[in-house]
mmCIF file of C-alpha atoms in Angstrom:
data_model
loop_
_atom_site.group_PDB
_atom_site.id
_atom_site.type_symbol
_atom_site.label_atom_id
_atom_site.label_comp_id
_atom_site.label_asym_id
_atom_site.label_seq_id
_atom_site.Cartn_x
_atom_site.Cartn_y
_atom_site.Cartn_z
ATOM 1 C CA MET D 1 2.906 -1.682 -1.503
ATOM 2 C CA GLN D 2 5.951 0.292 -0.786
ATOM 3 C CA LEU D 3 5.723 4.020 -0.077
ATOM 4 C CA ASN D 4 8.878 6.058 -0.060
ATOM 5 C CA ALA D 5 9.660 9.522 1.244
ATOM 6 C CA VAL D 6 12.628 11.226 -0.281
ATOM 7 C CA ALA D 7 14.149 14.192 1.604
ATOM 8 C CA SER D 8 16.029 16.957 -0.252
ATOM 9 C CA GLY D 9 18.374 19.429 1.461
ATOM 10 C CA SER D 10 19.810 18.853 4.874
ATOM 11 C CA PRO D 11 18.323 18.731 8.301
ATOM 12 C CA LEU D 12 19.084 21.568 10.846
ATOM 13 C CA PRO D 13 22.494 21.309 12.704
ATOM 14 C CA GLY D 14 22.239 18.672 15.333
ATOM 15 C CA GLN D 15 18.929 17.187 13.977
ATOM 16 C CA SER D 16 17.941 14.397 11.666
ATOM 17 C CA PHE D 17 14.842 14.105 9.525
ATOM 18 C CA SER D 18 11.928 12.389 11.237
ATOM 19 C CA TYR D 19 8.913 10.866 9.403
ATOM 20 C CA LEU D 20 5.355 10.257 10.393
ATOM 21 C CA TRP D 21 2.958 8.397 8.168
ATOM 22 C CA LYS D 22 -0.846 8.469 8.783
ATOM 23 C CA ALA D 23 -3.620 6.544 6.990
ATOM 24 C CA LEU D 24 -6.878 8.515 6.288
ATOM 25 C CA PRO D 25 -9.792 8.591 7.173
ATOM 26 C CA SER D 26 -8.787 6.527 10.350
ATOM 27 C CA ASN D 27 -5.774 8.796 11.137
ATOM 28 C CA ASN D 28 -3.937 5.813 12.369
ATOM 29 C CA THR D 29 -0.103 6.017 12.476
ATOM 30 C CA VAL D 30 1.266 3.439 9.836
ATOM 31 C CA GLY D 31 5.002 4.253 9.992
ATOM 32 C CA ILE D 32 7.771 6.448 11.378
ATOM 33 C CA THR D 33 10.498 5.802 8.742
ATOM 34 C CA ALA D 34 11.107 7.253 5.306
ATOM 35 C CA ASN D 35 9.994 3.969 3.560
ATOM 36 C CA ILE D 36 7.011 1.946 4.707
ATOM 37 C CA THR D 37 5.034 -1.055 3.452
ATOM 38 C CA VAL D 38 1.261 -0.926 3.406
ATOM 39 C CA ASN D 39 -1.519 -3.370 2.462
ATOM 40 C CA PRO D 40 -4.653 -1.340 2.027
ATOM 41 C CA VAL D 41 -7.885 -3.328 1.290
ATOM 42 C CA GLY D 42 -9.592 -0.292 -0.219
ATOM 43 C CA PRO D 43 -8.947 3.256 -1.367
ATOM 44 C CA THR D 44 -6.707 4.892 1.226
ATOM 45 C CA THR D 45 -5.038 8.306 1.558
ATOM 46 C CA TYR D 46 -1.629 8.393 3.216
ATOM 47 C CA VAL D 47 -0.135 11.745 4.663
ATOM 48 C CA ILE D 48 3.543 11.868 5.343
ATOM 49 C CA ALA D 49 4.894 14.643 7.657
ATOM 50 C CA MET D 50 8.713 15.137 7.562
ATOM 51 C CA SER D 51 10.374 17.306 10.180
ATOM 52 C CA GLY D 52 14.019 18.147 11.082
ATOM 53 C CA GLY D 53 14.379 21.154 8.691
ATOM 54 C CA PRO D 54 13.358 24.648 9.156
ATOM 55 C CA CYS D 55 9.743 23.680 8.673
ATOM 56 C CA THR D 56 7.599 20.551 8.808
ATOM 57 C CA VAL D 57 6.590 19.530 5.299
ATOM 58 C CA TYR D 58 3.679 17.310 4.243
ATOM 59 C CA ASP D 59 2.713 15.244 1.311
ATOM 60 C CA THR D 60 -0.248 13.151 0.421
ATOM 61 C CA ILE D 61 -0.518 9.894 -1.540
ATOM 62 C CA ASN D 62 -3.796 8.411 -2.671
ATOM 63 C CA VAL D 63 -3.867 4.539 -3.228
ATOM 64 C CA PHE D 64 -6.782 3.012 -5.163
ATOM 65 C CA ILE D 65 -7.374 -0.648 -5.205
ATOM 66 C CA GLY D 66 -8.726 -2.102 -8.437
ATOM 67 C CA GLY D 67 -11.164 -5.025 -8.603
ATOM 68 C CA LEU D 68 -10.030 -8.437 -9.601
ATOM 69 C CA SER D 69 -11.778 -10.213 -12.423
ATOM 70 C CA VAL D 70 -11.815 -14.048 -12.384
ATOM 71 C CA THR D 71 -12.982 -16.296 -15.247
ATOM 72 C CA HIS D 72 -13.406 -20.073 -14.971
ATOM 73 C CA GLN D 73 -13.327 -23.057 -17.286
ATOM 74 C CA ILE D 74 -14.791 -26.338 -16.258
ATOM 75 C CA THR D 75 -13.955 -29.697 -17.748
ATOM 76 C CA ALA D 76 -16.394 -32.399 -16.656
ATOM 77 C CA ILE D 77 -15.315 -35.916 -15.747
ATOM 78 C CA THR D 78 -15.615 -38.455 -18.488
ATOM 79 C CA CYS D 79 -17.348 -41.141 -16.479
ATOM 80 C CA ASN D 80 -18.993 -41.506 -13.066
ATOM 81 C CA GLY D 81 -16.282 -42.057 -10.413
ATOM 82 C CA ALA D 82 -13.404 -40.746 -12.800
ATOM 83 C CA THR D 83 -11.055 -38.207 -11.390
ATOM 84 C CA ASN D 84 -10.233 -36.334 -14.631
ATOM 85 C CA GLY D 85 -12.394 -33.310 -14.311
ATOM 86 C CA LYS D 86 -10.790 -29.893 -13.967
ATOM 87 C CA ILE D 87 -11.629 -26.348 -12.985
ATOM 88 C CA LYS D 88 -9.324 -23.624 -14.361
ATOM 89 C CA LEU D 89 -9.317 -20.098 -12.818
ATOM 90 C CA THR D 90 -7.678 -17.112 -14.521
#
């Protein structure tokens, strides 16, 4: 999943914008660029801190992972030893 931070305005003279992404509740750093790719396995909150302007600004993104639903259809073999059976997953 791609997460993107978009800066508006300009950094202070002689500076550039810097970014720090953290995943909560672990508080692990997951990126230091404006755009990052994450692969959460469960609900995760991401906090971005952007500095370089007159103030450090923060934003929060909540990511929720939905469950997968799998159904199956079984076609039995027609005769002992045959190889024409099937299992279809959708």
